[in-house]
Coordinates of C-alpha atoms in Angstrom, one line a residue:
M996 CA 27.2 35.7 28.1
K997 CA 28.8 32.5 28.6
K998 CA 25.5 30.5 28.0
K999 CA 25.0 32.5 24.9
I1000 CA 28.3 31.4 23.2
V1001 CA 27.7 28.0 24.6
T1002 CA 24.2 27.6 22.6
L1003 CA 26.0 29.1 19.5
L1004 CA 28.8 26.2 19.6
L1005 CA 26.1 23.8 19.6
F1006 CA 24.1 24.9 17.2
C1007 CA 27.2 25.3 14.9
T1008 CA 28.4 21.5 15.5
T1009 CA 25.0 20.2 14.5
F1010 CA 24.9 22.3 11.6
H1011 CA 28.2 21.2 10.6
F1012 CA 27.1 17.4 11.1
L1013 CA 24.0 17.8 9.2
F1014 CA 26.0 19.3 6.1
S1015 CA 29.0 17.3 6.1
Q1016 CA 27.7 13.8 4.4
E1017 CA 29.2 12.9 0.8
E1018 CA 27.9 11.0 -2.1
F1019 CA 29.3 9.6 -5.1
V1020 CA 27.2 10.1 -8.1
L1021 CA 26.8 9.0 -11.5
P1022 CA 27.2 11.5 -14.3
Q1023 CA 23.9 12.6 -15.6
A1024 CA 22.7 10.3 -18.3
K1025 CA 23.3 12.0 -21.9
H1026 CA 20.8 11.7 -24.9
I1027 CA 22.3 9.8 -27.6
T1028 CA 19.4 9.6 -30.1
S1029 CA 15.6 9.1 -30.7
F1030 CA 13.6 7.5 -33.6
P1031 CA 9.8 6.9 -34.2
F1032 CA 8.2 3.0 -34.0
V1033 CA 5.1 1.8 -35.0
L1034 CA 2.5 0.0 -32.5
L1035 CA 0.8 -3.2 -33.7
N1036 CA -2.2 -5.1 -32.6
G1037 CA -1.5 -6.0 -29.0
G1038 CA 1.0 -3.4 -28.4
I1039 CA 3.8 -4.9 -30.6
I1040 CA 6.6 -2.6 -31.0
I1041 CA 8.2 -1.8 -34.3
I1042 CA 11.4 -0.3 -34.8
K1043 CA 13.5 0.1 -38.1
A1044 CA 17.3 -0.5 -38.2
K1045 CA 20.2 -1.7 -40.6
I1046 CA 22.6 -4.7 -40.5
D1047 CA 26.1 -3.8 -40.9
A1048 CA 26.2 -2.0 -44.6
I1049 CA 22.9 -3.4 -45.6
P1050 CA 21.6 -0.6 -47.3
D1051 CA 17.8 -2.0 -46.6
S1052 CA 15.9 -1.0 -43.5
L1053 CA 14.5 -4.1 -41.8
N1054 CA 12.0 -4.4 -39.2
F1055 CA 12.6 -5.5 -35.5
V1056 CA 10.5 -6.3 -32.4
L1057 CA 11.6 -4.3 -29.3
D1058 CA 11.3 -7.4 -26.8
T1059 CA 12.3 -7.7 -23.2
G1060 CA 11.5 -11.2 -23.3
S1061 CA 14.0 -12.1 -25.6
G1062 CA 17.1 -12.7 -24.2
G1063 CA 19.5 -11.6 -26.7
I1064 CA 19.0 -10.4 -30.0
S1065 CA 18.2 -12.7 -33.1
L1066 CA 17.7 -12.3 -37.0
D1067 CA 15.0 -14.1 -39.5
S1068 CA 16.6 -17.0 -41.0
S1069 CA 15.2 -15.7 -44.4
T1070 CA 16.6 -12.6 -43.8
T1071 CA 20.0 -13.8 -43.3
A1072 CA 19.4 -15.8 -46.6
E1073 CA 18.7 -13.1 -48.5
F1074 CA 21.4 -10.7 -47.2
K1075 CA 24.1 -13.7 -47.4
I1076 CA 24.9 -13.2 -43.8
P1077 CA 27.3 -15.9 -42.8
T1078 CA 26.1 -18.4 -39.7
K1079 CA 27.6 -20.8 -37.6
H1080 CA 26.2 -23.9 -36.2
S1081 CA 25.9 -23.7 -32.5
D1082 CA 24.9 -25.8 -29.4
R1083 CA 22.4 -22.9 -27.8
T1084 CA 18.9 -23.9 -27.3
I1085 CA 16.3 -21.5 -26.9
R1086 CA 13.1 -22.0 -25.5
G1087 CA 9.9 -20.8 -25.9
I1088 CA 5.9 -21.4 -24.8
A1089 CA 5.4 -23.8 -27.9
G1090 CA 8.9 -25.6 -27.8
L1091 CA 12.7 -25.7 -27.6
K1092 CA 15.2 -25.4 -30.6
Q1093 CA 18.4 -25.2 -31.2
V1094 CA 19.3 -22.1 -33.3
D1095 CA 22.6 -21.3 -35.3
F1096 CA 24.6 -17.8 -34.6
A1097 CA 25.7 -14.6 -36.9
Y1098 CA 28.4 -13.3 -35.2
Q1099 CA 30.0 -10.2 -34.8
H1100 CA 27.6 -7.7 -36.6
S1101 CA 26.5 -4.3 -36.2
L1102 CA 23.1 -3.0 -35.6
K1103 CA 22.5 0.5 -36.9
L1104 CA 19.4 2.6 -35.6
P1105 CA 18.8 6.2 -36.1
G1106 CA 21.6 7.6 -35.0
L1107 CA 23.3 4.9 -33.3
T1108 CA 25.6 2.0 -34.1
I1109 CA 26.3 -1.1 -31.6
D1110 CA 29.1 -3.4 -33.1
N1111 CA 30.0 -6.9 -32.1
L1112 CA 26.6 -8.4 -31.6
D1113 CA 25.7 -11.9 -31.4
F1114 CA 22.5 -12.6 -33.4
H1115 CA 21.2 -16.1 -33.1
I1116 CA 19.1 -17.1 -36.0
N1117 CA 15.1 -18.0 -36.1
D1118 CA 12.2 -18.7 -38.3
Y1119 CA 9.8 -15.8 -37.9
E1120 CA 7.7 -16.6 -41.0
L1121 CA 5.1 -17.6 -38.7
L1122 CA 5.3 -14.0 -37.1
T1123 CA 5.3 -12.5 -40.1
S1124 CA 1.9 -14.0 -41.4
V1125 CA 0.2 -13.0 -38.0
Y1126 CA 1.2 -9.2 -37.8
G1127 CA 1.0 -8.9 -41.8
I1128 CA 4.8 -7.1 -42.4
K1129 CA 8.0 -8.8 -42.4
I1130 CA 9.7 -9.3 -38.6
D1131 CA 13.5 -9.8 -39.7
G1132 CA 14.5 -9.7 -36.3
I1133 CA 13.8 -9.1 -32.3
I1134 CA 16.0 -6.7 -30.3
G1135 CA 16.2 -7.8 -26.9
F1136 CA 18.6 -7.9 -23.8
S1137 CA 21.7 -7.6 -26.1
F1138 CA 20.7 -4.0 -26.7
I1139 CA 18.5 -3.0 -23.9
R1140 CA 21.5 -4.1 -21.6
K1141 CA 23.9 -1.0 -22.6
Y1142 CA 21.5 1.8 -22.5
V1143 CA 18.7 3.8 -20.9
V1144 CA 15.5 3.3 -23.2
Y1145 CA 12.6 5.7 -23.1
I1146 CA 9.7 4.0 -24.7
D1147 CA 7.0 7.0 -25.5
Y1148 CA 4.0 5.6 -26.1
D1149 CA 1.8 9.2 -26.4
N1150 CA 4.5 10.1 -29.3
Y1151 CA 5.1 6.6 -30.6
K1152 CA 9.0 7.5 -30.0
I1153 CA 12.0 5.7 -28.5
E1154 CA 14.7 7.6 -26.9
V1155 CA 18.1 6.1 -25.9
Y1156 CA 21.0 7.3 -23.5
N1157 CA 23.9 6.0 -22.3
P1158 CA 24.3 5.0 -18.5
G1159 CA 24.2 7.4 -15.7
S1160 CA 22.3 9.3 -13.5
I1161 CA 18.3 10.0 -14.2
K1162 CA 15.9 12.4 -12.5
Y1163 CA 12.7 10.3 -13.5
P1164 CA 9.5 12.1 -14.3
R1165 CA 6.8 12.7 -11.3
G1166 CA 4.0 10.8 -11.3
G1167 CA 4.9 7.6 -12.1
Y1168 CA 6.0 4.0 -10.6
L1169 CA 9.8 2.9 -10.3
M1170 CA 10.0 -1.3 -10.2
S1171 CA 13.0 -2.7 -9.0
P1172 CA 13.0 -5.8 -11.2
Q1173 CA 14.7 -9.1 -10.5
F1174 CA 16.9 -9.5 -13.7
S1175 CA 18.8 -12.8 -15.4
T1176 CA 18.5 -11.6 -18.9
L1177 CA 14.7 -11.1 -18.6
P1178 CA 13.3 -8.3 -15.7
M1179 CA 11.2 -10.1 -13.6
Q1180 CA 9.2 -8.1 -11.2
N1181 CA 6.2 -8.8 -8.5
F1182 CA 3.0 -8.2 -9.2
I1183 CA -0.6 -8.9 -7.8
V1184 CA -3.3 -10.6 -9.2
K1185 CA -6.9 -11.3 -8.2
D1186 CA -9.9 -13.2 -9.0
E1187 CA -11.0 -15.3 -6.2
I1188 CA -8.4 -14.2 -4.3
P1189 CA -5.3 -12.0 -4.5
V1190 CA -1.8 -13.6 -5.2
L1191 CA 1.5 -12.2 -4.9
T1192 CA 3.6 -13.8 -8.2
K1193 CA 6.8 -12.8 -9.9
L1194 CA 5.9 -12.5 -14.0
I1195 CA 8.3 -11.4 -16.9
F1196 CA 7.9 -7.8 -18.1
D1197 CA 7.4 -8.5 -21.5
T1198 CA 7.2 -6.0 -24.1
G1199 CA 7.2 -8.5 -26.8
A1200 CA 4.1 -10.4 -26.1
G1201 CA 1.0 -8.7 -27.8
L1202 CA -1.6 -9.4 -25.1
C1203 CA -2.2 -8.5 -21.4
A1204 CA -1.1 -11.1 -19.3
L1205 CA -0.2 -15.0 -19.5
F1206 CA -0.7 -17.5 -17.0
S1207 CA 0.5 -21.0 -16.4
Q1208 CA -2.0 -23.8 -15.7
D1209 CA 0.0 -24.7 -12.7
F1210 CA 0.2 -21.3 -11.4
I1211 CA -3.9 -21.2 -11.6
T1212 CA -4.6 -24.5 -10.5
D1213 CA -2.5 -24.2 -7.3
N1214 CA -3.4 -21.1 -6.4
A1215 CA -7.1 -21.5 -7.3
L1216 CA -6.8 -18.1 -8.9
I1217 CA -9.9 -18.6 -11.1
S1218 CA -13.7 -19.3 -10.4
K1219 CA -14.8 -22.6 -11.6
K1220 CA -17.9 -20.7 -13.0
R1221 CA -15.5 -18.6 -15.1
K1222 CA -16.3 -19.6 -18.5
L1223 CA -12.9 -20.3 -20.4
Y1224 CA -12.9 -19.7 -24.2
P1225 CA -10.4 -22.1 -26.0
T1226 CA -8.1 -20.1 -28.9
Q1227 CA -4.6 -20.5 -29.3
A1228 CA -1.1 -18.0 -29.5
E1229 CA 2.0 -18.1 -31.5
G1230 CA 5.3 -18.1 -30.4
L1231 CA 8.5 -20.1 -30.7
G1232 CA 8.1 -23.4 -31.8
G1233 CA 4.8 -22.7 -33.8
K1234 CA 1.0 -22.5 -32.5
K1235 CA 0.0 -23.1 -29.1
L1236 CA -3.5 -24.1 -27.9
M1237 CA -4.7 -22.1 -24.6
N1238 CA -7.5 -20.8 -23.4
T1239 CA -8.5 -16.8 -22.7
T1240 CA -11.1 -15.5 -20.0
V1241 CA -10.9 -12.5 -17.8
I1242 CA -9.7 -11.7 -14.2
K1243 CA -11.1 -9.3 -11.9
E1244 CA -8.0 -7.3 -11.0
V1245 CA -4.0 -7.0 -12.1
V1246 CA -2.3 -4.8 -9.9
I1247 CA 1.2 -2.9 -10.8
G1248 CA 2.5 -0.9 -8.1
P1249 CA -0.2 1.9 -7.2
Y1250 CA -2.2 1.0 -10.7
K1251 CA -5.2 -1.2 -10.5
F1252 CA -6.6 -2.8 -13.8
K1253 CA -10.1 -4.2 -13.7
K1254 CA -11.6 -6.9 -15.8
V1255 CA -8.3 -7.7 -17.3
P1256 CA -8.3 -10.0 -20.5
V1257 CA -5.8 -12.8 -19.7
Y1258 CA -4.6 -16.1 -21.6
I1259 CA -3.5 -19.7 -19.6
F1260 CA -1.7 -22.2 -21.1
S1261 CA -0.1 -25.5 -20.5
D1262 CA 3.6 -24.7 -19.7
E1263 CA 5.3 -28.1 -21.2
Y1264 CA 8.6 -26.6 -21.8
N1265 CA 9.1 -24.9 -18.5
V1266 CA 9.3 -21.6 -19.8
T1267 CA 8.0 -20.0 -16.5
N1268 CA 10.1 -22.3 -14.4
Y1269 CA 7.1 -22.7 -12.0
P1270 CA 7.0 -22.0 -9.3
F1271 CA 9.3 -19.4 -9.6
L1272 CA 7.3 -17.6 -12.1
G1273 CA 4.0 -17.6 -12.5
G1274 CA 3.8 -16.3 -16.4
L1275 CA 4.2 -12.8 -18.0
I1276 CA 2.6 -9.3 -18.0
G1277 CA 2.5 -8.3 -21.9
N1278 CA 2.6 -5.0 -23.9
D1279 CA -1.3 -4.6 -24.3
L1280 CA -1.0 -3.9 -20.5
L1281 CA 2.3 -1.8 -20.7
R1282 CA 1.6 0.3 -23.8
R1283 CA -0.4 1.8 -21.0
F1284 CA 2.4 3.3 -19.5
N1285 CA 5.6 5.3 -20.8
V1286 CA 8.5 3.4 -20.1
I1287 CA 11.7 3.9 -18.9
L1288 CA 14.2 0.8 -19.2
N1289 CA 17.0 1.4 -17.1
Y1290 CA 18.8 -2.1 -17.3
P1291 CA 22.2 -0.7 -16.1
E1292 CA 20.7 0.4 -12.9
Q1293 CA 18.3 -2.5 -12.6
K1294 CA 15.1 -0.3 -12.7
I1295 CA 11.9 0.0 -14.7
Y1296 CA 10.3 3.1 -14.1
L1297 CA 6.3 3.5 -15.5
K1298 CA 3.9 6.6 -15.7
P1299 CA 0.3 6.4 -16.8
N1300 CA 0.0 7.9 -20.4
S1301 CA -3.1 8.9 -22.5
H1302 CA -3.9 5.3 -23.3
F1303 CA -4.1 4.5 -19.7
A1304 CA -7.7 4.0 -19.9
D1305 CA -8.0 2.5 -23.0
A1306 CA -10.6 -0.4 -23.4
F1307 CA -9.4 -3.4 -23.1
D1308 CA -9.9 -6.1 -26.1
Y1309 CA -12.7 -8.7 -25.2
S1310 CA -13.5 -10.1 -28.8
Y1311 CA -13.5 -14.0 -29.6
T1312 CA -13.7 -14.9 -32.7
G1313 CA -11.8 -18.3 -32.6
L1314 CA -10.3 -17.8 -36.1
G1315 CA -6.5 -18.0 -37.1
I1316 CA -6.1 -15.4 -39.5
Y1317 CA -2.8 -14.8 -41.4
L1318 CA -1.2 -13.1 -44.3
I1319 CA -0.2 -16.1 -46.6
N1320 CA 1.3 -14.7 -50.2
D1321 CA -0.1 -11.4 -49.8
V1322 CA -3.6 -12.3 -48.9
V1323 CA -5.6 -12.8 -45.8
T1324 CA -6.5 -16.4 -45.2
V1325 CA -8.1 -18.1 -42.7
I1326 CA -6.1 -21.4 -41.1
D1327 CA -7.3 -21.9 -38.0
I1328 CA -10.8 -22.2 -36.6
I1329 CA -11.8 -23.3 -33.3
P1330 CA -14.8 -25.8 -33.3
G1331 CA -17.8 -24.1 -31.8
S1332 CA -16.7 -20.7 -32.1
P1333 CA -18.0 -17.8 -33.5
G1334 CA -16.0 -18.1 -36.8
D1335 CA -16.9 -22.0 -36.8
K1336 CA -20.6 -20.8 -36.6
A1337 CA -20.6 -18.2 -39.3
G1338 CA -19.2 -21.0 -41.7
F1339 CA -15.4 -19.8 -42.0
K1340 CA -13.4 -23.0 -43.8
K1341 CA -9.8 -23.7 -43.6
N1342 CA -8.0 -21.8 -46.5
D1343 CA -10.8 -19.4 -46.9
I1344 CA -9.7 -15.9 -48.6
I1345 CA -10.8 -13.0 -46.7
F1346 CA -11.6 -10.8 -49.4
S1347 CA -13.9 -7.8 -47.7
I1348 CA -15.1 -6.6 -44.3
D1349 CA -18.0 -5.0 -44.2
N1350 CA -18.0 -3.9 -48.1
K1351 CA -14.5 -2.7 -48.0
I1352 CA -11.7 -4.7 -50.1
S1353 CA -8.8 -5.2 -48.1
K1354 CA -5.2 -7.1 -47.6
N1355 CA -4.9 -5.1 -44.5
I1356 CA -4.6 -8.1 -41.6
Q1357 CA -4.3 -5.2 -38.8
A1358 CA -7.2 -3.5 -40.2
F1359 CA -9.4 -6.9 -40.0
K1360 CA -8.3 -7.6 -36.6
T1361 CA -9.1 -3.8 -35.5
T1362 CA -12.6 -4.6 -37.4
I1363 CA -13.5 -7.6 -35.3
Q1364 CA -12.6 -6.4 -31.9
N1365 CA -15.8 -4.6 -31.7
V1366 CA -17.6 -7.5 -29.7
G1367 CA -21.1 -7.8 -30.3
K1368 CA -21.2 -6.6 -33.8
K1369 CA -22.2 -8.7 -36.5
T1370 CA -19.6 -8.1 -39.5
K1371 CA -20.1 -8.9 -42.9
V1372 CA -17.2 -10.7 -44.7
V1373 CA -16.6 -12.1 -48.0
V1374 CA -14.5 -14.9 -48.5
L1375 CA -13.2 -16.5 -51.6
R1376 CA -13.4 -20.1 -51.2
N1377 CA -12.3 -22.1 -54.4
G1378 CA -12.2 -18.9 -56.1
K1379 CA -16.2 -18.1 -55.6
P1380 CA -17.0 -15.6 -53.2
I1381 CA -19.5 -16.0 -49.9
S1382 CA -21.0 -13.9 -47.8
L1383 CA -20.8 -14.7 -44.1
I1384 CA -21.7 -13.0 -41.0
L1385 CA -19.4 -12.9 -38.0
Q1386 CA -20.9 -11.9 -34.7
T1387 CA -17.9 -11.5 -32.3
Q1388 CA -18.2 -12.7 -29.1
N1389 CA -17.8 -10.9 -25.7
I1390 CA -15.6 -13.1 -22.9
L1391 CA -16.8 -10.7 -20.2
K1392 CA -20.2 -12.4 -20.7

């Protein structure tokens, strides 16, 4: 009998030890609101919001690559939003710029108002002409840091929660980026050799990945036999000449993407603080996941969505096309590019594409992404129609 009693006591003691742990947990995050968004070429997210009591809905880019929140200079002028000079400077791939501020304003999203925001002022005329819709501002860290933000690319919807405990859905990958005002995460990129590097997680970049030339050179990442295609991109400070090519693999946690189109630029303004950063991962790659931005807990959660296996854009034309005065206009032509060989000239106005008359720059860019296809383009040059045949090149070849 004594032996049985001792055994029972030992069991009870062990049982008590296993279940005596205590843990403080955050209250569960509560849903605040949800609203739709529009996805532009390259994965750019456009959401509608209002400022103060202004009745007009404005177009904002949701951008994890922005360390604040901003308004377009023409938007502030149109609505007579007062601004003040500052000594603050912002930095982008194409330059440095001292910016003014509009202090203590409210951002009104459907079902949510955020007060006491300080907007820096920038000129987004170039972005407006690139995407063909008015870009009134960029929503970045100043908003995202306050909430848990779920980006659902399957349903083109954003859900906002207050900070708190979250049960992440199964089948995804939880990242713990390093934060300043921008999330920076380790990724593996591979071409000649695999390289581990820290990259900015940037939903405001309409590309798959962008690397500094210093990072590429110092790590001998890309084969010398790999062909580089000269092109340009648009960013803070204007246009930036760079190269585009393909690398064998980009690894995000357990997920591998093969033959990824990337851009390589000379980082004159030290945006990447190399060797601290190698560049950025953009939203043409990130849009393949539904994303939970949990900045209060310094976490980002990725789960593959229905776009995960979408084909990458390997098209190359060498044309800089912009919407100017409500017409799609050719402004830049890279010498020796398919656009140059097709006979495009600066200031040509795109009248029709494959016999379809259109002023929709998004539709034009989608059409010419069909690599290897010959596209009939009618342009107006000095008021006269001219028919051109554009054969989009494949950067995989």
